[in-house]
Amino acid sequence: MSRYLGFIVVAMAVMLPVQALALNAPEGRVLLVVSGKVEHTNVGDEAHFDKAMLEALAQHETASRTPWYDGVVRFSGPLGRAVLDAAGANGEHVRVSALNDYAATIPVSDFEAYDVILAMQADGKTLRIRDHGPLFVIYPFDTHPELLNEEILVRSVWQVNRINVE
């Protein structure tokens, strides 16, 4: 009997990481859909995230000057790499799209090299659509001033609602 119990314990230990990677279905309004080369899905072949799911991911805060706001603004939200990890992304680029269909291609390496966030708040206030929300790609411009250039600025998509992993 103890031999079977040992087998069950080992089998459960092997299965636990797979279960931990499962993505729960969103319970609230979906703010972000991640599609394309993703392994962890919860609606068809896509990963849908509501506000609570995004807030449960690794969060980051950056205080930075941007061309879109006056002065230094404190942005907060999940790290881009945390969102990609949660979806099991396996690509080299992501196509980030906004509510108005604007889109930009961002190398996944940006998310690995820098603490790029999908800002959900600015100065402690939830980003509404009229405030560039619900999600805004924010690079750490103040800690990496070399990022404040046209190539990166076009990647700073606001009103983000979709990421396609390519």
Tab-separated table of C-alpha atoms in Angstrom:
chain	number	residue	atom	x	y	z
A	1	MET	CA	0.000	0.000	0.000
A	2	SER	CA	2.784	2.473	0.864
A	3	ARG	CA	4.313	1.902	-2.588
A	4	TYR	CA	1.033	3.080	-4.169
A	5	LEU	CA	0.862	6.057	-1.828
A	6	GLY	CA	4.393	7.052	-2.857
A	7	PHE	CA	3.394	6.813	-6.527
A	8	ILE	CA	0.336	8.994	-5.925
A	9	VAL	CA	2.423	11.622	-4.098
A	10	VAL	CA	4.987	11.703	-6.943
A	11	ALA	CA	2.236	11.868	-9.589
A	12	MET	CA	0.561	14.763	-7.776
A	13	ALA	CA	3.868	16.621	-7.441
A	14	VAL	CA	4.463	16.281	-11.172
A	15	MET	CA	0.917	17.432	-12.013
A	16	LEU	CA	0.898	20.393	-9.590
A	17	PRO	CA	3.008	22.738	-11.750
A	18	VAL	CA	0.737	22.069	-14.737
A	19	GLN	CA	-2.336	22.921	-12.692
A	20	ALA	CA	-0.636	26.041	-11.325
A	21	LEU	CA	-0.200	27.267	-14.895
A	22	ALA	CA	-3.925	27.024	-15.639
A	23	LEU	CA	-5.510	30.378	-16.312
A	24	ASN	CA	-8.823	30.935	-14.559
A	25	ALA	CA	-11.737	32.300	-16.540
A	26	PRO	CA	-12.307	36.018	-16.059
A	27	GLU	CA	-15.167	36.901	-13.722
A	28	GLY	CA	-15.330	40.617	-14.500
A	29	ARG	CA	-15.243	42.698	-17.667
A	30	VAL	CA	-12.360	41.587	-19.892
A	31	LEU	CA	-9.754	44.332	-20.240
A	32	LEU	CA	-7.142	42.420	-22.215
A	33	VAL	CA	-7.102	39.543	-24.702
A	34	VAL	CA	-3.784	37.821	-25.413
A	35	SER	CA	-3.762	35.631	-28.522
A	36	GLY	CA	-1.383	34.044	-30.985
A	37	LYS	CA	1.491	31.923	-29.709
A	38	VAL	CA	0.152	31.324	-26.196
A	39	GLU	CA	-0.035	28.104	-24.209
A	40	HIS	CA	-2.267	29.119	-21.287
A	41	THR	CA	-5.750	29.957	-22.452
A	42	ASN	CA	-9.117	30.342	-20.781
A	43	VAL	CA	-11.478	31.307	-23.629
A	44	GLY	CA	-10.989	29.222	-26.754
A	45	ASP	CA	-7.389	29.649	-27.885
A	46	GLU	CA	-6.981	33.045	-26.177
A	47	ALA	CA	-6.067	34.279	-22.710
A	48	HIS	CA	-8.640	36.756	-21.398
A	49	PHE	CA	-7.808	38.957	-18.395
A	50	ASP	CA	-10.147	40.989	-16.232
A	51	LYS	CA	-9.009	43.674	-13.795
A	52	ALA	CA	-8.627	41.283	-10.845
A	53	MET	CA	-6.518	38.882	-12.903
A	54	LEU	CA	-4.224	41.693	-14.039
A	55	GLU	CA	-3.925	42.983	-10.474
A	56	ALA	CA	-2.953	39.484	-9.297
A	57	LEU	CA	0.139	39.501	-11.530
A	58	ALA	CA	3.529	40.934	-10.578
A	59	GLN	CA	2.944	44.670	-10.260
A	60	HIS	CA	5.396	47.487	-10.776
A	61	GLU	CA	5.419	51.213	-10.334
A	62	THR	CA	7.471	53.739	-12.244
A	63	ALA	CA	7.586	57.496	-11.846
A	64	SER	CA	8.422	59.084	-15.143
A	65	ARG	CA	8.040	62.054	-17.424
A	66	THR	CA	6.277	61.285	-20.679
A	67	PRO	CA	5.224	63.366	-23.675
A	68	TRP	CA	1.559	62.696	-22.804
A	69	TYR	CA	1.439	64.162	-19.291
A	70	ASP	CA	2.768	67.265	-17.565
A	71	GLY	CA	5.494	66.616	-15.022
A	72	VAL	CA	6.383	63.337	-13.373
A	73	VAL	CA	3.561	60.797	-13.218
A	74	ARG	CA	3.562	57.653	-11.088
A	75	PHE	CA	2.293	54.768	-13.253
A	76	SER	CA	1.443	51.342	-11.869
A	77	GLY	CA	0.291	48.045	-13.281
A	78	PRO	CA	1.422	44.554	-14.134
A	79	LEU	CA	4.798	44.032	-15.701
A	80	GLY	CA	4.484	43.223	-19.393
A	81	ARG	CA	6.595	40.116	-18.903
A	82	ALA	CA	4.227	38.924	-16.137
A	83	VAL	CA	1.269	39.166	-18.527
A	84	LEU	CA	3.185	37.263	-21.201
A	85	ASP	CA	4.262	34.625	-18.665
A	86	ALA	CA	0.686	34.182	-17.440
A	87	ALA	CA	-0.431	33.539	-21.018
A	88	GLY	CA	2.503	31.207	-21.696
A	89	ALA	CA	3.662	33.403	-24.576
A	90	ASN	CA	6.196	31.870	-26.963
A	91	GLY	CA	7.065	34.530	-29.482
A	92	GLU	CA	9.704	37.057	-30.393
A	93	HIS	CA	7.330	39.984	-30.945
A	94	VAL	CA	3.951	41.112	-29.733
A	95	ARG	CA	1.469	43.195	-31.664
A	96	VAL	CA	-0.173	45.502	-29.136
A	97	SER	CA	-3.513	46.925	-30.283
A	98	ALA	CA	-5.647	49.734	-28.923
A	99	LEU	CA	-9.388	50.302	-28.798
A	100	ASN	CA	-9.078	52.653	-31.808
A	101	ASP	CA	-7.208	49.940	-33.808
A	102	TYR	CA	-3.811	51.674	-33.497
A	103	ALA	CA	-1.190	48.952	-33.144
A	104	ALA	CA	2.545	48.686	-32.626
A	105	THR	CA	4.951	45.779	-32.719
A	106	ILE	CA	7.138	45.392	-29.638
A	107	PRO	CA	10.024	42.928	-29.335
A	108	VAL	CA	9.523	40.563	-26.396
A	109	SER	CA	13.113	41.413	-25.488
A	110	ASP	CA	11.890	44.887	-24.409
A	111	PHE	CA	9.788	43.247	-21.703
A	112	GLU	CA	12.759	41.161	-20.592
A	113	ALA	CA	15.331	43.980	-20.625
A	114	TYR	CA	13.184	46.706	-19.039
A	115	ASP	CA	10.404	46.940	-16.480
A	116	VAL	CA	7.788	47.814	-19.099
A	117	ILE	CA	4.369	47.913	-17.502
A	118	LEU	CA	0.805	47.812	-18.687
A	119	ALA	CA	-0.222	50.765	-16.575
A	120	MET	CA	-3.665	50.556	-15.033
A	121	GLN	CA	-3.202	53.624	-12.837
A	122	ALA	CA	-1.602	57.057	-13.059
A	123	ASP	CA	-0.918	58.865	-9.787
A	124	GLY	CA	-3.081	56.326	-7.976
A	125	LYS	CA	-6.144	56.832	-10.183
A	126	THR	CA	-7.538	54.130	-12.453
A	127	LEU	CA	-6.884	54.938	-16.096
A	128	ARG	CA	-10.180	55.419	-17.880
A	129	ILE	CA	-10.497	55.354	-21.664
A	130	ARG	CA	-10.345	59.162	-21.768
A	131	ASP	CA	-7.138	58.992	-19.662
A	132	HIS	CA	-5.351	56.547	-22.011
A	133	GLY	CA	-6.780	53.469	-20.263
A	134	PRO	CA	-7.703	50.845	-19.505
A	135	LEU	CA	-4.075	49.830	-20.156
A	136	PHE	CA	-1.128	51.934	-21.303
A	137	VAL	CA	2.287	50.528	-22.278
A	138	ILE	CA	4.768	52.517	-20.199
A	139	TYR	CA	8.532	52.195	-20.487
A	140	PRO	CA	10.772	53.341	-17.593
A	141	PHE	CA	11.810	56.552	-19.366
A	142	ASP	CA	13.292	58.298	-16.320
A	143	THR	CA	15.512	55.399	-15.264
A	144	HIS	CA	16.447	54.669	-18.901
A	145	PRO	CA	16.522	58.036	-20.706
A	146	GLU	CA	17.886	56.324	-23.826
A	147	LEU	CA	14.366	54.934	-24.313
A	148	LEU	CA	12.906	58.382	-24.842
A	149	ASN	CA	13.088	58.257	-28.624
A	150	GLU	CA	10.640	57.980	-31.513
A	151	GLU	CA	11.159	54.219	-31.968
A	152	ILE	CA	10.106	53.493	-28.377
A	153	LEU	CA	7.451	56.201	-28.153
A	154	VAL	CA	5.425	54.578	-30.957
A	155	ARG	CA	5.483	51.352	-28.903
A	156	SER	CA	3.861	53.144	-25.959
A	157	VAL	CA	0.353	52.181	-26.962
A	158	TRP	CA	-2.527	53.535	-24.872
A	159	GLN	CA	-6.063	52.194	-24.619
A	160	VAL	CA	-4.603	48.700	-25.014
A	161	ASN	CA	-7.144	45.904	-25.300
A	162	ARG	CA	-5.324	43.184	-27.244
A	163	ILE	CA	-1.875	41.612	-27.521
A	164	ASN	CA	-1.086	39.141	-30.279
A	165	VAL	CA	2.051	37.074	-29.702
A	166	GLU	CA	3.964	36.499	-32.936
